[in-house]
Tab-separated table of N, CA and C and ligand atoms in Angstrom:
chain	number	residue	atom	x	y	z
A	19	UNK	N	-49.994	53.032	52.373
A	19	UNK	CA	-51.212	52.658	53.095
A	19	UNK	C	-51.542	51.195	52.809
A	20	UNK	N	-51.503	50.646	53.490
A	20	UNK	CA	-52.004	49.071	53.564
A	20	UNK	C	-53.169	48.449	54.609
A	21	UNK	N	-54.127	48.142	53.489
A	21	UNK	CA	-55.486	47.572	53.934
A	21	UNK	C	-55.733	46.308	53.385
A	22	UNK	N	-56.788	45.951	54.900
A	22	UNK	CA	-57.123	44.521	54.627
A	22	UNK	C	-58.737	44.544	55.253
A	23	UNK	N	-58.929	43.807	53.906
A	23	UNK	CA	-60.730	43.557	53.955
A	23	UNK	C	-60.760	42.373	54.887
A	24	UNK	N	-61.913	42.352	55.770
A	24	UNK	CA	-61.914	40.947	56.191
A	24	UNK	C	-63.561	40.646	56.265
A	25	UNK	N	-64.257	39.285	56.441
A	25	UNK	CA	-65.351	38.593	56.458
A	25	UNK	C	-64.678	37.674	57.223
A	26	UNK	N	-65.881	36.926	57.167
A	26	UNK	CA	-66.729	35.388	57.608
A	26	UNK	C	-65.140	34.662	57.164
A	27	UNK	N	-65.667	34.023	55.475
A	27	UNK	CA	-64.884	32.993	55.751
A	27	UNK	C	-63.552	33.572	54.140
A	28	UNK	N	-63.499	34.506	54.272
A	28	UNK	CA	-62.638	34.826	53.241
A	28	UNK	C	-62.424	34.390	51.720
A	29	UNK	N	-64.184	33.859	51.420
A	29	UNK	CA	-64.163	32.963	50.469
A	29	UNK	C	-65.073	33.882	49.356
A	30	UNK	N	-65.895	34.608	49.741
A	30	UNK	CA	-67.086	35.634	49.006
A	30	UNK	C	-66.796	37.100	49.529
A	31	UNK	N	-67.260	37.816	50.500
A	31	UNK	CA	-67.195	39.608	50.170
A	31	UNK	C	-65.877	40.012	50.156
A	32	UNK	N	-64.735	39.176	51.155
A	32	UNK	CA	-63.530	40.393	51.240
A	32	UNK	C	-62.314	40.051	50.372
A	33	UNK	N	-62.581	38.850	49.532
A	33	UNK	CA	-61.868	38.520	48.552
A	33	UNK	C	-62.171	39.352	47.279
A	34	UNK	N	-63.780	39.543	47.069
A	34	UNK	CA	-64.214	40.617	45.920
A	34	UNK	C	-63.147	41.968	46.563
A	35	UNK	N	-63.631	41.876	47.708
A	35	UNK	CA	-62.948	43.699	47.938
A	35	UNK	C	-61.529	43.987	47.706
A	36	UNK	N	-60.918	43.041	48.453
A	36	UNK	CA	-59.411	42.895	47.780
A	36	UNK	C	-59.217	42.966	46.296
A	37	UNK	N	-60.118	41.633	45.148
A	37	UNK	CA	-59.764	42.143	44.255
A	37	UNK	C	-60.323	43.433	43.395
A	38	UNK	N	-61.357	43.891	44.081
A	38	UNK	CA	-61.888	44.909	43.403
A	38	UNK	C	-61.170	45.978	43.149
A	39	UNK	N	-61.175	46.350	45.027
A	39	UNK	CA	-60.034	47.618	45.510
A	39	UNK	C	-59.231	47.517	44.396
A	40	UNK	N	-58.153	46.340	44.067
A	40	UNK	CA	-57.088	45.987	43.236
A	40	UNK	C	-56.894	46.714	42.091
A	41	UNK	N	-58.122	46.213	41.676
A	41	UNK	CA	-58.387	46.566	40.472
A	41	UNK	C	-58.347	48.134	39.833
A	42	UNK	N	-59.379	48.556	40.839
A	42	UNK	CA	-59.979	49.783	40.810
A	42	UNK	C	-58.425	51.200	40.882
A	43	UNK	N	-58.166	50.854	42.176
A	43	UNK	CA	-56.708	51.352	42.445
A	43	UNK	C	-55.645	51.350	41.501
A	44	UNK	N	-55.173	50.328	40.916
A	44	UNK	CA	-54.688	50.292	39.494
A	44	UNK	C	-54.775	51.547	38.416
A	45	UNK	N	-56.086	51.021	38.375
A	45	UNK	CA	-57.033	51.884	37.407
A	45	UNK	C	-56.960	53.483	37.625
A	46	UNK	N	-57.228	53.943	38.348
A	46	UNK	CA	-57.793	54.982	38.882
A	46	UNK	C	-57.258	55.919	39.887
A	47	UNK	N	-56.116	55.720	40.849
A	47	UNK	CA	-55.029	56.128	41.424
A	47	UNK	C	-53.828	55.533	41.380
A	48	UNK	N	-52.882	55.310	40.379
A	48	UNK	CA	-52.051	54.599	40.690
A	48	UNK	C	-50.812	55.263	41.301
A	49	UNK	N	-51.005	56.356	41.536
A	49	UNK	CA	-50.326	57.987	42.273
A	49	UNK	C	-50.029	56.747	43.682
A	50	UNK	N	-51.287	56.864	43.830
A	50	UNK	CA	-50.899	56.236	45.302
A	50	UNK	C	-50.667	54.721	46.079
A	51	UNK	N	-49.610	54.922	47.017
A	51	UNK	CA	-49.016	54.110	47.226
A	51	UNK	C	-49.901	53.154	48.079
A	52	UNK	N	-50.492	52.163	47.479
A	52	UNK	CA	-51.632	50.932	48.299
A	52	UNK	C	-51.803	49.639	48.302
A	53	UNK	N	-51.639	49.460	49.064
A	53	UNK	CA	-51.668	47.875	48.758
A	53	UNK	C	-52.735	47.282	49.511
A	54	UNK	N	-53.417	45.955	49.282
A	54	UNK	CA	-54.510	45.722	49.364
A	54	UNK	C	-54.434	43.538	49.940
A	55	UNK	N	-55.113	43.164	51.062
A	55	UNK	CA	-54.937	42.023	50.741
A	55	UNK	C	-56.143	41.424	51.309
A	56	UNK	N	-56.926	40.466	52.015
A	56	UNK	CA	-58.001	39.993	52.628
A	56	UNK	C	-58.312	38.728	53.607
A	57	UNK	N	-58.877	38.473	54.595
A	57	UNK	CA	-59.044	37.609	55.693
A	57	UNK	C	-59.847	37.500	56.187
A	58	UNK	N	-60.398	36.056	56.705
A	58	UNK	CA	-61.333	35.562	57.102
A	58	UNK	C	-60.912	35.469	58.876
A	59	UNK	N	-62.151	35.730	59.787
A	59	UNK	CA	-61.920	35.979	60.694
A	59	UNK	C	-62.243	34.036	61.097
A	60	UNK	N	-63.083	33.357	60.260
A	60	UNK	CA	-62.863	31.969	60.507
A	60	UNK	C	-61.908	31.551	59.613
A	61	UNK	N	-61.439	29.497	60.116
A	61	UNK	CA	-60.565	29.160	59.675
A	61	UNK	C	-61.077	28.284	58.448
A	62	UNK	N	-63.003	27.983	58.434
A	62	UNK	CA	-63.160	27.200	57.499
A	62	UNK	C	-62.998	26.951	56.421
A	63	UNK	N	-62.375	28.003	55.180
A	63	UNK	CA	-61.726	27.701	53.934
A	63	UNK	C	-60.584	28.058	53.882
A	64	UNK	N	-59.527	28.047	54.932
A	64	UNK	CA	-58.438	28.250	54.440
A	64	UNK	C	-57.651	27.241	53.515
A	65	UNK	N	-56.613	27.796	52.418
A	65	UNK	CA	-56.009	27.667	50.799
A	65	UNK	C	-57.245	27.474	50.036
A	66	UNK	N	-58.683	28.107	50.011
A	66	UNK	CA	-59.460	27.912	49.165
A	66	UNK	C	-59.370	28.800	48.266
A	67	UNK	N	-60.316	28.691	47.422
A	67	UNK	CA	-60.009	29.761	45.765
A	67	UNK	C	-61.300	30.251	46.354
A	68	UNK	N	-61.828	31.932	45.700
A	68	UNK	CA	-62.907	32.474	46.128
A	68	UNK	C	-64.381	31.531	45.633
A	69	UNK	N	-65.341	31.074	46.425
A	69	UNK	CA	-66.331	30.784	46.434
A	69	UNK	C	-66.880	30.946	44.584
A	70	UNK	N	-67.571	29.540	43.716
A	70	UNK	CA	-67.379	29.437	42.418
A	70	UNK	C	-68.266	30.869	41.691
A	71	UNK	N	-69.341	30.907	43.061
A	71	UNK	CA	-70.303	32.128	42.412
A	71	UNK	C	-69.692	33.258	42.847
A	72	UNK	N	-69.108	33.836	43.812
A	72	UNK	CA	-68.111	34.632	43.979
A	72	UNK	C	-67.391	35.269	42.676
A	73	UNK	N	-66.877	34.052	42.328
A	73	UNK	CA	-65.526	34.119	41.010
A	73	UNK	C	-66.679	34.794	40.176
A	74	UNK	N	-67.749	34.217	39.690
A	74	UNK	CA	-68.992	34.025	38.523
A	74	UNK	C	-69.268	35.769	38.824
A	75	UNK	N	-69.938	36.197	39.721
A	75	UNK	CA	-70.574	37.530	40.024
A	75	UNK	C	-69.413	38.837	39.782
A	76	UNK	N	-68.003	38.309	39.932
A	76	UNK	CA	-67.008	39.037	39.785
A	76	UNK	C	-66.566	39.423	38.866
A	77	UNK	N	-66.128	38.462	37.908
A	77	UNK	CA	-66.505	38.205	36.353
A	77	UNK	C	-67.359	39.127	35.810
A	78	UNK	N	-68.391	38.414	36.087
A	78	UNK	CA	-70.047	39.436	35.092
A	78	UNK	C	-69.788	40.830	35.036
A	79	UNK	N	-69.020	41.488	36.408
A	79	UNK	CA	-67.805	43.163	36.424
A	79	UNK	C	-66.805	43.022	35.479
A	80	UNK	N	-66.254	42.383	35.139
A	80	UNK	CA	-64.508	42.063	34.833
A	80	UNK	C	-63.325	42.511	36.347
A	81	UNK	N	-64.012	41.393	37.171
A	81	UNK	CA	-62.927	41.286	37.741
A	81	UNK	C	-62.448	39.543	37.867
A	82	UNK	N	-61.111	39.345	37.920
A	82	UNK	CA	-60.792	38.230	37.925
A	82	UNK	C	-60.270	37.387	39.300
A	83	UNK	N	-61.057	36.792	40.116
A	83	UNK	CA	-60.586	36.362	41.427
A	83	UNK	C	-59.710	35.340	41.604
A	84	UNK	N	-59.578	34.618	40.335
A	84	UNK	CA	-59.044	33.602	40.374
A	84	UNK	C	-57.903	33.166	41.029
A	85	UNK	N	-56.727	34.078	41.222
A	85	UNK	CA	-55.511	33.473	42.023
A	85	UNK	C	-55.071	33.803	43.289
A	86	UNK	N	-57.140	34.315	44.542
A	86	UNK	CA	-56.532	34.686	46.011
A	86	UNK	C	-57.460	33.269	46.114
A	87	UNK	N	-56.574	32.992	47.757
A	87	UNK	CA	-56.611	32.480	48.355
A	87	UNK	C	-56.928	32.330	49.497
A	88	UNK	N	-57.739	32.172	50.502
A	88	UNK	CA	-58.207	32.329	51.673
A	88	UNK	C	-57.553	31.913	52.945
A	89	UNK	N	-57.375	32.795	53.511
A	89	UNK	CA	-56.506	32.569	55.066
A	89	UNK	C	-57.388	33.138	56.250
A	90	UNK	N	-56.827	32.904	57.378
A	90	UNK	CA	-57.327	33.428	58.119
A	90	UNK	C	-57.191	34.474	59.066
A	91	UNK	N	-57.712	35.610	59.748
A	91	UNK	CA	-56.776	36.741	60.150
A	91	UNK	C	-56.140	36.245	61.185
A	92	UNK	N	-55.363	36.771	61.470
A	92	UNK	CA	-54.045	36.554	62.841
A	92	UNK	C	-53.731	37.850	63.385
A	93	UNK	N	-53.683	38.008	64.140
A	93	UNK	CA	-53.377	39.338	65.295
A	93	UNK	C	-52.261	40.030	65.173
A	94	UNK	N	-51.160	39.605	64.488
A	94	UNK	CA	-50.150	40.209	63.724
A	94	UNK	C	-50.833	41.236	63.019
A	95	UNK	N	-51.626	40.952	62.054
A	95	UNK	CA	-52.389	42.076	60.934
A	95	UNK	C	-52.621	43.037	61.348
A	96	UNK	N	-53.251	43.209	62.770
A	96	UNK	CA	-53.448	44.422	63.297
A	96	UNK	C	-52.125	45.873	63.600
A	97	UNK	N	-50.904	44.798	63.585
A	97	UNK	CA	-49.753	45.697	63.238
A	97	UNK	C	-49.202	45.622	61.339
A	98	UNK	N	-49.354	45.191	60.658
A	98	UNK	CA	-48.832	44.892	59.872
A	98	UNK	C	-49.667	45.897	58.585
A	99	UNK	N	-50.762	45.801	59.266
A	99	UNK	CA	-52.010	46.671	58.244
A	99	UNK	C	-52.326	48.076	59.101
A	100	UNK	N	-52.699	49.396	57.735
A	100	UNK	CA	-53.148	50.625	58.325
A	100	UNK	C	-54.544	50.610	58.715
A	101	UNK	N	-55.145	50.132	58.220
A	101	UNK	CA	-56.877	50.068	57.793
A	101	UNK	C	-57.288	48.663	57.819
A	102	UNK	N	-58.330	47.923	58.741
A	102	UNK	CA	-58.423	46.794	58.518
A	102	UNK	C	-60.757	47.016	58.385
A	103	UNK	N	-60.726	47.019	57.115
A	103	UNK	CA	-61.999	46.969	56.766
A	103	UNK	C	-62.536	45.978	56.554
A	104	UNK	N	-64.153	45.808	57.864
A	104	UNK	CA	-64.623	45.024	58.165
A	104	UNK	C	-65.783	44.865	56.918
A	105	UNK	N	-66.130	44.036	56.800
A	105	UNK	CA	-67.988	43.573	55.764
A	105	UNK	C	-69.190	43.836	56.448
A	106	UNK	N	-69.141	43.463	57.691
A	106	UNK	CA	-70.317	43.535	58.825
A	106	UNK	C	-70.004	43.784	59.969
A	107	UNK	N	-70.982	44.284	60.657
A	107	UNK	CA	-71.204	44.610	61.805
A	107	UNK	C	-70.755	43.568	62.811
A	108	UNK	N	-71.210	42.262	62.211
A	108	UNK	CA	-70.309	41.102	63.209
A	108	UNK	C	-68.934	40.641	63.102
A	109	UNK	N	-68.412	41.203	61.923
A	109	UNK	CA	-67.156	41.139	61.488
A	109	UNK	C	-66.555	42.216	62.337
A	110	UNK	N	-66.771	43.369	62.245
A	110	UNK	CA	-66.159	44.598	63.038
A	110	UNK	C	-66.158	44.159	64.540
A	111	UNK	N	-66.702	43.449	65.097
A	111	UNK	CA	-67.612	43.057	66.243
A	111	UNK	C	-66.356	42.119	66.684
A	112	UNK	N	-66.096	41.305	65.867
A	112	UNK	CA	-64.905	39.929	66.040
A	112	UNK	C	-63.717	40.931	66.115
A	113	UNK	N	-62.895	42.316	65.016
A	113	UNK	CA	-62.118	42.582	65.075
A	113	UNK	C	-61.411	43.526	66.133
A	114	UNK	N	-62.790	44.034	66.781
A	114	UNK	CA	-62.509	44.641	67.764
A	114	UNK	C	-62.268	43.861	68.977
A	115	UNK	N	-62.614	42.443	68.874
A	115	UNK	CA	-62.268	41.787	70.339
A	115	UNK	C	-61.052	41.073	70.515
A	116	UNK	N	-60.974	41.216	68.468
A	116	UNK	CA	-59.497	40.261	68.790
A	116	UNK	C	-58.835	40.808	68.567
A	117	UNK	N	-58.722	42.565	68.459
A	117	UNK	CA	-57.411	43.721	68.015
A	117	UNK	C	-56.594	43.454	69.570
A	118	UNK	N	-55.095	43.087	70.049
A	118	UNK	CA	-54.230	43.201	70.954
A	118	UNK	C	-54.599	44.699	71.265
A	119	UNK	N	-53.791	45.058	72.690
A	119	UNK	CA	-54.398	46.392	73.987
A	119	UNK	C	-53.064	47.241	72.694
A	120	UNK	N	-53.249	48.612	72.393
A	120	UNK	CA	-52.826	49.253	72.053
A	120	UNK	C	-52.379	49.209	70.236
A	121	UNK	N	-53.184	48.093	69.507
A	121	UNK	CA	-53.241	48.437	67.776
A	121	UNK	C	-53.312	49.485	67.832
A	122	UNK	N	-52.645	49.973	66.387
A	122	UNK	CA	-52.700	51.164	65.999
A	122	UNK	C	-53.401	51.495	64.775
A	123	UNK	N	-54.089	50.121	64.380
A	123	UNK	CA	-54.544	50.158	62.623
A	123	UNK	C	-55.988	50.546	63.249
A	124	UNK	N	-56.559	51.173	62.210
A	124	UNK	CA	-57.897	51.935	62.508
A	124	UNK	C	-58.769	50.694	61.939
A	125	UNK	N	-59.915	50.483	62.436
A	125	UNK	CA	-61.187	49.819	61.961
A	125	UNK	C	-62.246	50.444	62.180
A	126	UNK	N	-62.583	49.725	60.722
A	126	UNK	CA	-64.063	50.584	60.233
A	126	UNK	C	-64.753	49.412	59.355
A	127	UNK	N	-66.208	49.902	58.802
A	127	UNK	CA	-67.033	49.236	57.596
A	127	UNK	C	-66.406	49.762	56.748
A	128	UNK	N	-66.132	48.774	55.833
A	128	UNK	CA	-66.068	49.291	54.054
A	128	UNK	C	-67.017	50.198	53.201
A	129	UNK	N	-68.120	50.105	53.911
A	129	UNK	CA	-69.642	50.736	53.490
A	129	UNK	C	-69.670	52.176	54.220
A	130	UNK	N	-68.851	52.456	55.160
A	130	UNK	CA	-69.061	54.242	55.578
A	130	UNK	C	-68.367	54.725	54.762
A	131	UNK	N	-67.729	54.259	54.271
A	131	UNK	CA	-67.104	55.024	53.001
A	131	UNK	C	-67.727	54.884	51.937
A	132	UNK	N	-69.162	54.960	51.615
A	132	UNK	CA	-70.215	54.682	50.719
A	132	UNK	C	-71.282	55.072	51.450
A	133	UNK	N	-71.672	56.064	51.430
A	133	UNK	CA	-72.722	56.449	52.277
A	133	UNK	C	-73.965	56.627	51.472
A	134	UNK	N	-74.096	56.620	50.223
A	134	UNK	CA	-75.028	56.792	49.338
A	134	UNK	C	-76.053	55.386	49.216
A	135	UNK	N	-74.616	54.407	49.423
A	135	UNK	CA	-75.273	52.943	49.746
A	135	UNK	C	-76.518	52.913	50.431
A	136	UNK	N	-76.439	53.450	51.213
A	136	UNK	CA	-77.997	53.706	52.244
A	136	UNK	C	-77.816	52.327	53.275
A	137	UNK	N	-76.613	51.627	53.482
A	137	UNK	CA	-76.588	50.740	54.114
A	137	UNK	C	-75.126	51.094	54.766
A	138	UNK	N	-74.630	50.054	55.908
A	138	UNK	CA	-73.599	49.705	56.454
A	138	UNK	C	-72.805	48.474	56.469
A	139	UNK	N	-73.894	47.251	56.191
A	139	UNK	CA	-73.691	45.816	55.883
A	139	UNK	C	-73.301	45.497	54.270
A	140	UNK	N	-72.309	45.003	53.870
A	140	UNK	CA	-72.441	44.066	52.993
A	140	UNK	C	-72.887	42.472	53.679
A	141	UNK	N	-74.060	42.150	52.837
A	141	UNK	CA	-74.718	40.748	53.218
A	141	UNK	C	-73.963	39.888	52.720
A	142	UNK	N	-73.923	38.825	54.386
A	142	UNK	CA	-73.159	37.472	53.709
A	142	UNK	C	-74.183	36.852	52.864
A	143	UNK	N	-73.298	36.377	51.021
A	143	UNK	CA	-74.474	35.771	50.594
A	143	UNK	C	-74.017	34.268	50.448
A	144	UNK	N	-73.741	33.813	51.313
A	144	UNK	CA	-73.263	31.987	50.688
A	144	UNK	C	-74.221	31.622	50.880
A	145	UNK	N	-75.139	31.432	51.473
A	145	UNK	CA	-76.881	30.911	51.525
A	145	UNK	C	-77.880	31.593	51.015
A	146	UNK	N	-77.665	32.257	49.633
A	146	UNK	CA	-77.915	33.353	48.973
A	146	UNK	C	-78.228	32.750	47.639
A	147	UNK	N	-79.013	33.729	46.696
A	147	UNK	CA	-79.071	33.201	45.203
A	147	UNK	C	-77.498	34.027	44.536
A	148	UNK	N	-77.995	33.311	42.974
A	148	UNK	CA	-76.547	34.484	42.185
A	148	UNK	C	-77.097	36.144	42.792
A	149	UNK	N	-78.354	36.488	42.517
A	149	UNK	CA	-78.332	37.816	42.830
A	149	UNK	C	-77.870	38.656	44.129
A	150	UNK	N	-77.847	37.841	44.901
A	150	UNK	CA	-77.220	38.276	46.401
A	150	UNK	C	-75.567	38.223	45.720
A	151	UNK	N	-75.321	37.069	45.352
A	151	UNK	CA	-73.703	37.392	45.111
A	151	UNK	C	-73.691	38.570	43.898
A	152	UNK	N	-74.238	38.862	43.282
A	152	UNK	CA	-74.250	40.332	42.470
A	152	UNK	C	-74.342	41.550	42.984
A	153	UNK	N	-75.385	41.712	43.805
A	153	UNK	CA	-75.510	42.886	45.054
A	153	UNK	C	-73.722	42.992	46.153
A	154	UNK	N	-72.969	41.936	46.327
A	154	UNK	CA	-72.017	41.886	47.094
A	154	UNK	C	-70.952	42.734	45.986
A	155	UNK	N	-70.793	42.332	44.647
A	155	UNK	CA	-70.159	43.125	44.247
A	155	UNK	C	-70.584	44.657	43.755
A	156	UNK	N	-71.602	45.025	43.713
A	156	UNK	CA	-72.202	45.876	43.504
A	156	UNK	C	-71.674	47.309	44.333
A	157	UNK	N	-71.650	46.546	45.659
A	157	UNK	CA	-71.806	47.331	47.187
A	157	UNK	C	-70.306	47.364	47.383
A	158	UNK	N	-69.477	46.406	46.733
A	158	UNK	CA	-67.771	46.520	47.307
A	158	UNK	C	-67.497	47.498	46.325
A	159	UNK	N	-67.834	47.628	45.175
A	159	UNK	CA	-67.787	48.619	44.647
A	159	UNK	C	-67.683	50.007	44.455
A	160	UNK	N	-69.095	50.083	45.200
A	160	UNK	CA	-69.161	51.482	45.960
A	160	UNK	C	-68.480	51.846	46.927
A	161	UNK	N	-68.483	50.772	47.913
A	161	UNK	CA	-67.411	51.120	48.528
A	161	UNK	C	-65.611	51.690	48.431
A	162	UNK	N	-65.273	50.044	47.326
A	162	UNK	CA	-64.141	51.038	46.995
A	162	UNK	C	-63.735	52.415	46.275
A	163	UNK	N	-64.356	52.743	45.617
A	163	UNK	CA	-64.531	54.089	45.010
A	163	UNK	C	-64.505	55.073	46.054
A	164	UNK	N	-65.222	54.883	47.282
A	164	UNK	CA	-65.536	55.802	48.072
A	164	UNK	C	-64.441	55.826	48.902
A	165	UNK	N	-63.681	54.936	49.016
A	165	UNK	CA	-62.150	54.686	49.802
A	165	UNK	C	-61.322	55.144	49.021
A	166	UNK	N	-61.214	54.664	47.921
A	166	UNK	CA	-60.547	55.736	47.103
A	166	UNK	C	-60.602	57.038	47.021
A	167	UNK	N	-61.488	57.526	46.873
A	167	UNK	CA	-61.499	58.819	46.718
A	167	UNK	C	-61.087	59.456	48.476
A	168	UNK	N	-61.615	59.091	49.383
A	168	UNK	CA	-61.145	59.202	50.758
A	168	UNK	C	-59.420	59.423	50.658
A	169	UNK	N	-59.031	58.085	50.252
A	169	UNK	CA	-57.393	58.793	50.383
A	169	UNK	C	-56.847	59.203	49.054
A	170	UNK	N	-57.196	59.583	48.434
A	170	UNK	CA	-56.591	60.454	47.600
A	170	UNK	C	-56.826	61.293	48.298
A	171	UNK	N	-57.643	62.419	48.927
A	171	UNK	CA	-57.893	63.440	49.140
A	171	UNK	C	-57.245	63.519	50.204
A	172	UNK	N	-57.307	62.530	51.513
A	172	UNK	CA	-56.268	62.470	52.249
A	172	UNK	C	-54.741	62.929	52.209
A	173	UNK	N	-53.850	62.129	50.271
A	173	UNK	CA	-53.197	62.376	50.263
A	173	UNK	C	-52.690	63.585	49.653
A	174	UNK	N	-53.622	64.331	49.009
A	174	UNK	CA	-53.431	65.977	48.933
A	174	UNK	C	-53.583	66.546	50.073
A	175	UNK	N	-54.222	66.616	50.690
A	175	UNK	CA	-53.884	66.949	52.306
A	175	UNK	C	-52.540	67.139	52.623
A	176	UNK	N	-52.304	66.430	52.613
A	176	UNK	CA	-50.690	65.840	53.251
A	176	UNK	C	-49.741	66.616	51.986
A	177	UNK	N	-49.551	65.893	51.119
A	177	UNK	CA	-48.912	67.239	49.749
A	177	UNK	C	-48.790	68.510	50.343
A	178	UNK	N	-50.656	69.372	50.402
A	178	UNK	CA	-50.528	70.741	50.308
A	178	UNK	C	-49.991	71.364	51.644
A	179	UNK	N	-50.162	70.163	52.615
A	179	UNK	CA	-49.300	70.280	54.073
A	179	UNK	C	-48.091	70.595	54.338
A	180	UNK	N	-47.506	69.781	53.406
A	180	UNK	CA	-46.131	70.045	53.289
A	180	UNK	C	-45.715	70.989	52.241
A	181	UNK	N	-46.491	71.412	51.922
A	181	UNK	CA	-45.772	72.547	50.688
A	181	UNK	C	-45.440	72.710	49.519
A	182	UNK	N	-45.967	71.542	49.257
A	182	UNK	CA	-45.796	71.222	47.427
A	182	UNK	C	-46.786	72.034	46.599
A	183	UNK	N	-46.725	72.672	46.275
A	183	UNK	CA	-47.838	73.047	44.956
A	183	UNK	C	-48.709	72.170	43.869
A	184	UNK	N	-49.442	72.335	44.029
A	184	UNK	CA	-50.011	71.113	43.034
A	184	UNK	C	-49.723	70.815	41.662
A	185	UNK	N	-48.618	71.706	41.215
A	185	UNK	CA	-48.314	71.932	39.742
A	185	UNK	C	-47.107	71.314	40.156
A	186	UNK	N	-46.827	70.822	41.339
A	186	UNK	CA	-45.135	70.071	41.767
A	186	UNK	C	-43.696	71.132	41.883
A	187	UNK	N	-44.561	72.051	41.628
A	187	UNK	CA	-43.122	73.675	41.923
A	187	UNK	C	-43.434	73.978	43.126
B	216	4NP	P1	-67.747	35.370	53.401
B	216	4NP	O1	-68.969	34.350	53.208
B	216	4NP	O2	-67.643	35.627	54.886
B	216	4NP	O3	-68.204	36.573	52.638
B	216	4NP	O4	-66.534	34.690	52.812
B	216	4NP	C1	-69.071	33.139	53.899
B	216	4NP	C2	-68.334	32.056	53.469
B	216	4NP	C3	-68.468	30.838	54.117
B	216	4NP	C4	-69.333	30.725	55.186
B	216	4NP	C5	-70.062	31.823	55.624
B	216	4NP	C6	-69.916	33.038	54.973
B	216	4NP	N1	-69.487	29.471	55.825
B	216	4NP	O5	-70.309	29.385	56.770
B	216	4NP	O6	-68.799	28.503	55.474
């Protein structure tokens, strides 16, 4: 399964999510097979390092952003990726106009898979204090957990589908 977070400018939320997901996935399913990467639907920071308070708010978690880089999405992705998870509503908004006639990668919010969130938006915070960039990781958070747990369960599905026993006999 291969997903890609995308935002604004690939410099603050979908770089956390990438490395969060990363992280988290590591951690916590490493059963499953995922890979994770992120894109800005603009071109304004592309080869940038994640935004300094970005890095800072990520950190204060223990996550380390330090070695992504910001690009921008390209219409390829839409074949290349299973899942292309949007930040916002205007993000989803851009990916649906620029998905080519017949993608097959599903799009969605990162946040319906967090429904406890009580929201759908992660807020862009670059015109934001540190605490807005704290709330961004807060919320990718939840989110990834909640994606996680989504396909794991997915992929027992599929296991008990095919006939495996859960004890692997
Ligand atoms: P992001 O945040 O979409 O979460 O990376 C932004 C980064 C840069 C800008 C806007 C949002 N900008 O206008 O440059």
């Amino acid at each position: 399964m291969k997903i890609l977070f995308v935002c604004l400018g690939n410099i603050c939320r979908s770089p956390t999510a990438e490395g969060v997901f990363r992280a988290l996935a590591g951690r916590e399913a490493p059963q499953l097979a995922l890979s994770a990467d992120s894109a800005g639907t603009a071109d304004y920071h592309v080869g940038a390092p994640p935004d300094r308070r970005t890095q800072q708010a990520a950190l204060r978690r223990g996550y380390d952003l330090s070695a992504l880089r910001a690009r921008q999405l390209e219409r390829a992705d839409f074949g290349r990726f299973d899942l292309l998870l949007a930040m916002d509503e205007s993000n989803l908004a851009d990916l649906r106009s620029l998905a080519p006639a017949g993608a097959q990668a599903r799009l969605a919010l990162l946040l319906q898979y967090a429904p406890d969130a009580g929201r759908l938006d992660v807020p862009d915070p670059y015109y934001g204090t540190a605490r807005d960039f704290d709330l961004v990781v807060e919320l990718v958070e939840r989110g990834a957990r909640g994606l996680l747990k989504a396909l794991a369960a997915q992929s027992s599905r599929r296991v008990s589908a095919g006939g495996v026993a859960a004890d692997g006999e």
